[in-house]
Coordinates of C-alpha atoms and ligand atoms in Angstrom, one line a residue:
X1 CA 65.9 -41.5 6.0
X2 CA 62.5 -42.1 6.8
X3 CA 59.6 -39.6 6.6
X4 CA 58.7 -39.2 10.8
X5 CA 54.6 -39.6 10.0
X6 CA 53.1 -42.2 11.9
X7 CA 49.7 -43.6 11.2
X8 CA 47.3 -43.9 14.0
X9 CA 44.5 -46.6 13.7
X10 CA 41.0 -45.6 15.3
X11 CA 40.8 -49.5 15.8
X12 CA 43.8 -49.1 18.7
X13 CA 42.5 -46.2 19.9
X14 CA 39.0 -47.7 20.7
X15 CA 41.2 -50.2 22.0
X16 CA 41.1 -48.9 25.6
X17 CA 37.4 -48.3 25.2
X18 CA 36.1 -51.4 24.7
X19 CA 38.1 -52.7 27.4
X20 CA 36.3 -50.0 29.5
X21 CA 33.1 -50.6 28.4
X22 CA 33.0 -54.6 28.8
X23 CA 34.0 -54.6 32.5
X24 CA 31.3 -51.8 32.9
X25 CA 28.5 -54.1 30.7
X26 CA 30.0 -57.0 33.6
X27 CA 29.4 -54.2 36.4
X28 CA 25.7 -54.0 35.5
X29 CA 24.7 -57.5 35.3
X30 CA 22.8 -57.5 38.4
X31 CA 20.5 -55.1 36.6
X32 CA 20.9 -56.1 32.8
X33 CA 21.7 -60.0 33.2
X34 CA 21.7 -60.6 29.7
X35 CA 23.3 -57.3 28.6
X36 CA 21.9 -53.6 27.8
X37 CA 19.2 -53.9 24.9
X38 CA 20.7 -51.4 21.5
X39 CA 18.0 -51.3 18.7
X40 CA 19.5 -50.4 15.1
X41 CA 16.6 -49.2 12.5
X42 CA 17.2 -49.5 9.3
X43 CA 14.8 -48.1 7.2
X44 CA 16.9 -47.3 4.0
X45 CA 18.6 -49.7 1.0
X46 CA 21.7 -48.1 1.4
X47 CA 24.2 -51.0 1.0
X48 CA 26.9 -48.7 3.7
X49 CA 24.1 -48.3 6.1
X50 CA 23.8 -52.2 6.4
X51 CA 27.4 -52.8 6.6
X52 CA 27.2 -50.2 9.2
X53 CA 24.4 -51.9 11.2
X54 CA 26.4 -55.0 10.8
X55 CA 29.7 -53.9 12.5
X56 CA 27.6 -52.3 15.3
X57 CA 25.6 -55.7 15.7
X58 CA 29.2 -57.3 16.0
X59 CA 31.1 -55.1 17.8
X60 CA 28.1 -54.3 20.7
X61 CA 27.3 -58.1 21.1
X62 CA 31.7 -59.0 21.6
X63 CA 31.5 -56.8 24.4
X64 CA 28.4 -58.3 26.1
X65 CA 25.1 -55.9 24.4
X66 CA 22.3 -57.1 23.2
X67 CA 21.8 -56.2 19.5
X68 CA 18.6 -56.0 17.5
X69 CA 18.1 -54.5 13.4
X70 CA 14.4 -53.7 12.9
X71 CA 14.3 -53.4 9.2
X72 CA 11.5 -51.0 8.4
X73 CA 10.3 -52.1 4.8
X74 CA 7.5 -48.6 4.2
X75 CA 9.5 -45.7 5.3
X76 CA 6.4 -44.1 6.9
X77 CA 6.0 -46.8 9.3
X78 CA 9.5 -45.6 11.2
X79 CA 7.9 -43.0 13.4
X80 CA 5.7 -45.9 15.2
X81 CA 8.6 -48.1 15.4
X82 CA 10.6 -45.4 17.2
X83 CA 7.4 -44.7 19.4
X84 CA 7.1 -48.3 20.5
X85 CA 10.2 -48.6 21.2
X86 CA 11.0 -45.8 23.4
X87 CA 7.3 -46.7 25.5
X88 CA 9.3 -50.9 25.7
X89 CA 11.3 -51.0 29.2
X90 CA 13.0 -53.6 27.0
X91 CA 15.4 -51.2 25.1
X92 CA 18.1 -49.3 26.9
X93 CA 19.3 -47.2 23.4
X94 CA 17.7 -46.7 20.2
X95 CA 19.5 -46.0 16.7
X96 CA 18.6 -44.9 13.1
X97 CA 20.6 -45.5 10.1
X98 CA 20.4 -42.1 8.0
X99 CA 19.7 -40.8 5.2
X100 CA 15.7 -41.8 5.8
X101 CA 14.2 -39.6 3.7
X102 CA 16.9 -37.2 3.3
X103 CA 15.3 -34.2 4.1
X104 CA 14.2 -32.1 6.9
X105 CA 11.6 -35.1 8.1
X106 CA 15.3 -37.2 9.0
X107 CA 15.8 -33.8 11.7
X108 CA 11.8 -34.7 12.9
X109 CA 12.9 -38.7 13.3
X110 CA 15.7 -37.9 15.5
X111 CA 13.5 -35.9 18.1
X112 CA 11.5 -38.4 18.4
X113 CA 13.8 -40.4 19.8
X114 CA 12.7 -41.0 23.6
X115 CA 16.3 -38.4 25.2
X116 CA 16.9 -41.3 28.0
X117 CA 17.3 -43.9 24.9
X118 CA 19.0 -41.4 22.3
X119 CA 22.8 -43.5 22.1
X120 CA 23.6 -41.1 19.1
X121 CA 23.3 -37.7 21.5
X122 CA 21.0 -36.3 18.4
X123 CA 18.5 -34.4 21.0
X124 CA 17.7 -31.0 21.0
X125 CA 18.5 -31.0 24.8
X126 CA 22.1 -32.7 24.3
X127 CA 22.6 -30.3 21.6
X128 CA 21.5 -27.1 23.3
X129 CA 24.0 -28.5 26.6
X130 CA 26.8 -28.8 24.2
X131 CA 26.9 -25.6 22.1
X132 CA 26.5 -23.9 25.4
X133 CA 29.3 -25.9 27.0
X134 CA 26.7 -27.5 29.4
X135 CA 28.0 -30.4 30.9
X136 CA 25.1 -31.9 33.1
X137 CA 21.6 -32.9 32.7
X138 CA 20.4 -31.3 36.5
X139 CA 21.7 -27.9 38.5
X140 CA 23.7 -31.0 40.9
X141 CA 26.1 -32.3 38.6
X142 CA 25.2 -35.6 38.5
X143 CA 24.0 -36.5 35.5
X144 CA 26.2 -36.3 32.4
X145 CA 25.3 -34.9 29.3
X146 CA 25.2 -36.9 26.7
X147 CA 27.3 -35.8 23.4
X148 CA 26.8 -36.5 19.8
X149 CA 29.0 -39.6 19.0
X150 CA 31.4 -38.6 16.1
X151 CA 32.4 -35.2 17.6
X152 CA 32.9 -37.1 20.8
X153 CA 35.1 -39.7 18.8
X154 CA 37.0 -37.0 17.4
X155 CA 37.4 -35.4 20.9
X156 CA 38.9 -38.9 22.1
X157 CA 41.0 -39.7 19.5
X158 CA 42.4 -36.2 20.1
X159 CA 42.9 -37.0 23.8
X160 CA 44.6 -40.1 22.8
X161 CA 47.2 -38.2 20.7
X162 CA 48.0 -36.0 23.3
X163 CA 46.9 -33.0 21.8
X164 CA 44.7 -32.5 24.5
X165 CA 46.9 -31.1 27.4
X166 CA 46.0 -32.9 30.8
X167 CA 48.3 -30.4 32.8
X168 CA 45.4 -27.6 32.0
X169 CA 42.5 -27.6 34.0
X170 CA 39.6 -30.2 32.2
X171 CA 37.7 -27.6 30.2
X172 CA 40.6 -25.9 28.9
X173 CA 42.7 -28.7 27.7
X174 CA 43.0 -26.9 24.1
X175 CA 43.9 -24.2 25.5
X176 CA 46.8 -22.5 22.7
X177 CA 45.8 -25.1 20.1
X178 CA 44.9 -23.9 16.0
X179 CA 42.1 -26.4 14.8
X180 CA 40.9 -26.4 11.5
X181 CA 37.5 -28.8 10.3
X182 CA 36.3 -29.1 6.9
X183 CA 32.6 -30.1 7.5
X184 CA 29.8 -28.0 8.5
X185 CA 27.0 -30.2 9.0
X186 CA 24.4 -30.3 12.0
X187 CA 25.8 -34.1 12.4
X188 CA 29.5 -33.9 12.9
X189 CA 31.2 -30.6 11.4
X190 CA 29.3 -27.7 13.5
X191 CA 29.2 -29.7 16.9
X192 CA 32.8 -30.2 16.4
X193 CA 33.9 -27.4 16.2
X194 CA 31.7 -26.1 19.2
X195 CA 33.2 -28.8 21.3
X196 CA 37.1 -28.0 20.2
X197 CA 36.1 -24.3 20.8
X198 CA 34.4 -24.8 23.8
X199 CA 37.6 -26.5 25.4
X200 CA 39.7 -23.7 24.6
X201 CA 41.1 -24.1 21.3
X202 CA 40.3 -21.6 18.4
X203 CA 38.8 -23.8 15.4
X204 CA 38.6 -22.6 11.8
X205 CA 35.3 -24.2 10.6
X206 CA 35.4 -24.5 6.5
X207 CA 32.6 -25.8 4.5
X208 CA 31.8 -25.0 0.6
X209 CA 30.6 -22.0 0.7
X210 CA 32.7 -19.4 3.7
X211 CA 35.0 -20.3 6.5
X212 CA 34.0 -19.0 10.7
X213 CA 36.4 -18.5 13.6
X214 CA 35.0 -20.6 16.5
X215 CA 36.7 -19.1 19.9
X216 CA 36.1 -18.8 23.7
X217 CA 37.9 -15.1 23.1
X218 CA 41.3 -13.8 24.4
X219 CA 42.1 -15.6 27.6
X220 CA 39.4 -18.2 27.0
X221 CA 36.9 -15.0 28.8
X222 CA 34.0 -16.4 26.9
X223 CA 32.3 -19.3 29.1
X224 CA 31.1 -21.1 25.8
X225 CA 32.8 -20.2 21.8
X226 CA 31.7 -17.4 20.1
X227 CA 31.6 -17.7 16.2
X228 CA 33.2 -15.0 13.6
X229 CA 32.9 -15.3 9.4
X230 CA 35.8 -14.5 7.9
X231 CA 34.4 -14.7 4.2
X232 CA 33.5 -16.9 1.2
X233 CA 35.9 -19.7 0.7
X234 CA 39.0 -19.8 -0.6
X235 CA 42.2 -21.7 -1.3
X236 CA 44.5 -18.6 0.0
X237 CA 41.8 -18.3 2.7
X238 CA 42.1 -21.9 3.8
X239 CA 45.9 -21.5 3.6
X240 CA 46.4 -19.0 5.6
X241 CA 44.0 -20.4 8.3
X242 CA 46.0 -23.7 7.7
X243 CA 49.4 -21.9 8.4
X244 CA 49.1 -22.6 12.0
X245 CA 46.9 -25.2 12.5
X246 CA 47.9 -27.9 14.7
X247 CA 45.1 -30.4 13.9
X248 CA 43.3 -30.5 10.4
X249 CA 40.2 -32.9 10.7
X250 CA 38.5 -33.5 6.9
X251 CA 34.7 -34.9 6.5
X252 CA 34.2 -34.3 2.9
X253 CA 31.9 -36.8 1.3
X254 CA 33.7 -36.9 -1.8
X255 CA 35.6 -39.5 -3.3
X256 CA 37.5 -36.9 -5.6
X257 CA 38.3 -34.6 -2.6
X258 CA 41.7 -34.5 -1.2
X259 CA 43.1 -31.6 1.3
X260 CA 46.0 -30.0 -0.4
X261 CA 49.3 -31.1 1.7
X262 CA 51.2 -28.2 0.9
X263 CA 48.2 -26.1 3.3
X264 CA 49.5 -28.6 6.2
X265 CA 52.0 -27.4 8.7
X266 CA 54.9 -29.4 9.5
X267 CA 54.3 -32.0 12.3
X268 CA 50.2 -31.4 12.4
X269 CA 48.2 -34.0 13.4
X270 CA 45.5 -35.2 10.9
X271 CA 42.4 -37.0 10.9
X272 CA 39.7 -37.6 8.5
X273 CA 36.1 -38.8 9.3
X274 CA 34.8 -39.1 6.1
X275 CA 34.1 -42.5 4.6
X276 CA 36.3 -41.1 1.7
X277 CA 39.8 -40.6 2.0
X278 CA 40.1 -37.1 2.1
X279 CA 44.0 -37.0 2.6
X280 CA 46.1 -38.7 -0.3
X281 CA 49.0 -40.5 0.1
X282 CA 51.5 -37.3 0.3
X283 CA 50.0 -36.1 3.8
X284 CA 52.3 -38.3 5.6
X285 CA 55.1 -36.2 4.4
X286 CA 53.3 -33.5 6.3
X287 CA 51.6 -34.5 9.2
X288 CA 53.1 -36.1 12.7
X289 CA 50.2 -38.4 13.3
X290 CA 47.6 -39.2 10.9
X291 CA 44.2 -41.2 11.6
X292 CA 42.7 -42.3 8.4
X293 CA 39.3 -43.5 9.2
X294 CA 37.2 -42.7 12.9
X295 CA 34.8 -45.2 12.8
X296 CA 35.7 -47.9 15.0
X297 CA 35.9 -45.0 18.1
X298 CA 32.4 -43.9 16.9
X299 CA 30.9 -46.8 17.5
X300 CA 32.6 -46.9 21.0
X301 CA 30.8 -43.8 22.1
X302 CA 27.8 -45.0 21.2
X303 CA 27.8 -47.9 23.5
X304 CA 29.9 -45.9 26.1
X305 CA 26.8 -43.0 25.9
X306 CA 24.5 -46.2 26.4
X307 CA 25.6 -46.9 29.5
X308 CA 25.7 -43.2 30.6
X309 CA 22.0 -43.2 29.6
X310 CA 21.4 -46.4 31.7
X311 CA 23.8 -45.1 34.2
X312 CA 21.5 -41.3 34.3
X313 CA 18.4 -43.4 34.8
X314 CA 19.8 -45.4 37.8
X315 CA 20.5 -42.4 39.2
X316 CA 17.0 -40.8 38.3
X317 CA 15.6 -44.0 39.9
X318 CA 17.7 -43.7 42.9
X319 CA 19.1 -40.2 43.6
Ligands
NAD1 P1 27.0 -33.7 4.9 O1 26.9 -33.9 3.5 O2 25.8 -33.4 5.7 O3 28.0 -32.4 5.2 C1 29.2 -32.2 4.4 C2 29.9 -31.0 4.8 O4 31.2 -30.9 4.1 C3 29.2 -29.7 4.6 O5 29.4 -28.8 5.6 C4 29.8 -29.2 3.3 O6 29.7 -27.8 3.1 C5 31.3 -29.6 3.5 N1 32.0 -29.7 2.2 C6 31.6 -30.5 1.1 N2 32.5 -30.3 0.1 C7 33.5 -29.4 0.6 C8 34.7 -28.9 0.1 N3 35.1 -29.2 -1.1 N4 35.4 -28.0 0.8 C9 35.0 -27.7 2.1 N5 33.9 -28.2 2.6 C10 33.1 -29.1 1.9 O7 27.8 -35.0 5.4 P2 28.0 -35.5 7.0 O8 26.8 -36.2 7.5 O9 28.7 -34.5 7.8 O10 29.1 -36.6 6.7 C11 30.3 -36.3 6.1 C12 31.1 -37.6 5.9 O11 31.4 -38.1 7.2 C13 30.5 -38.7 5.2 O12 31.5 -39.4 4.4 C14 30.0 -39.6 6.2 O13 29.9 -41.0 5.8 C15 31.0 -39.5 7.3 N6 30.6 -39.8 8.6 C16 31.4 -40.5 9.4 C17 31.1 -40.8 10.7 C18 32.1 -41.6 11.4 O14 31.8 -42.0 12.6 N7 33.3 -41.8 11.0 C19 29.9 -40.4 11.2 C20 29.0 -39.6 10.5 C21 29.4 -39.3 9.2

């Protein structure tokens, strides 16, 4: 008999995207005739970064952007670039390839990112919105946040596998669900986690050093997550939060990483959006639907959040 897993490829998922996002790129000609400007800069030799900045240039440019790399040769001219770009009516959205530096200063670069040109949703002020489960930019409800754009991958791929329950009320579409992410970081782990949280499920955020309870509360009463430790990590500790997890998402950075399938309940869904595969070959004798890699939905979001930002300052034009 054979095993009931089924792999789930990001690239079928985006599918539906791109067809969205080309017939909106067609929509806008009248005011971008040849295609919504995206700026890549690449300031790093990191050989992933370029075959990153690569894809993007080819996937954006199939469905009808305009790409450009900038290739910053003395690190400490980036700021400027950034600058001059955001002050160019030119560019519609702006992207960095990180690491820069690798330290706090990467944090700096992404604030300076002009908001209204920010594709990645790295500001402060998208940030702020979507820990506190803010959805618009202005007291009318008109202008859409912006999220960042792995989280929000991870939120569509999770809609796509019909985790997400569209009978509930939008907001509360996790409502009942047992999440579990290992990742913490500022980038994808945290905001993840907030977002799952925020739309009702209750999310057991793991990282190296402690595993938190992210929750809404008993009968979702909380209007945004609320966050609980629950102590130092642990394999017993991550097993017994696993025990009734209905969705394990992994984004370790570690080639030698793999999640332990015996912690995965029958029939859970897993994904993993680190560039390492975090799951070995065994998880499929766990999991109901498994999606191996996230990035080709990634890169979706990030031209679908370009044409919210164009979209936001339409409306900012023209209210
Ligand atoms: P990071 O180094 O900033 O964060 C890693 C996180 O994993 C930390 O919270 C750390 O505590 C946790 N961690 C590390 N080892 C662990 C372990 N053994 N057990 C539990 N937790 C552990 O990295 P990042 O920027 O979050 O990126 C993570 C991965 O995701 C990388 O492989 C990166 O390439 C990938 N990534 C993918 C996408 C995408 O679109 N698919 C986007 C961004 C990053």
């Amino acid at each position: 008999v054979s095993k009931p897993g089924v792999t789930v490829l990001a690239s079928k998922i985006s599918k539906i995207y791109v067809e969205e996002i080309t017939s909106k790129v067609k929509a806008i000609q009248n005011i971008r005739p040849h295609g919504p400007l995206l700026v890549g800069f690449l300031a790093n030799d990191d050989p992933a970064a370029e075959m990153y900045a690569s894809w993007t240039k080819k996937t954006s440019e199939d469905m009808g952007f305009r790409y450009e790399l900038r290739r910053i040769d003395e690190k400490d001219f980036l700021e400027e670039a950034i600058i001059e770009a955001n002050r160019d009516p030119q560019v519609d959205g702006i992207m960095v390839y990180y690491p820069v530096f690798g330290n706090a200063q990467d944090q700096y670069l992404q604030q300076v990112v002009a908001k209204e040109k920010d594709v990645e949703g790295m500001n402060h002020v998208y940030y702020q919105n979507m820990y506190h489960n803010i959805r618009y930019l202005d007291s009318e409800n008109t202008l859409k946040s912006i999220l960042p754009c792995t989280p929000l991958a991870v939120v569509k791929i999770l809609e796509y596998l019909k985790v997400y329950n569209n009978l509930l009320p939008q907001g509360n579409r996790l409502y009942g669900k047992k999440c579990v992410v290992v990742n913490r970081s500022e980038i994808v782990g945290r905001p993840l986690a907030a977002l799952l949280a925020n739309d009702g499920a209750v999310v057991y955020s793991v990282d190296i050093d402690n595993i938190q309870k992210f929750t809404r509360g008993e009968g979702l009463k909380f209007k945004k997550h609320h966050v609980e430790d629950l102590g130092a990590f642990s394999k017993d500790l991550l097993k017994q939060c696993c025990s009734e997890a209905d969705v394990i998402i992994t984004g370790v950075p570690s080639e030698s990483y793999k999640f332990p399938t015996e912690c995965i309940k029958e029939g859970a869904v897993c994904i993993n959006f680190s560039s390492n595969k975090n799951f070995d070959e065994t998880v499929k004798s766990k999991a109901s639907l498994y999606v191996p890699m996230t990035g080709k939905v990634t890169i979706s979001m990030l031209l679908r959040n370009m044409l919210r930002l164009i979209e936001n300052s339409e409306k900012f034009k023209n209210p």
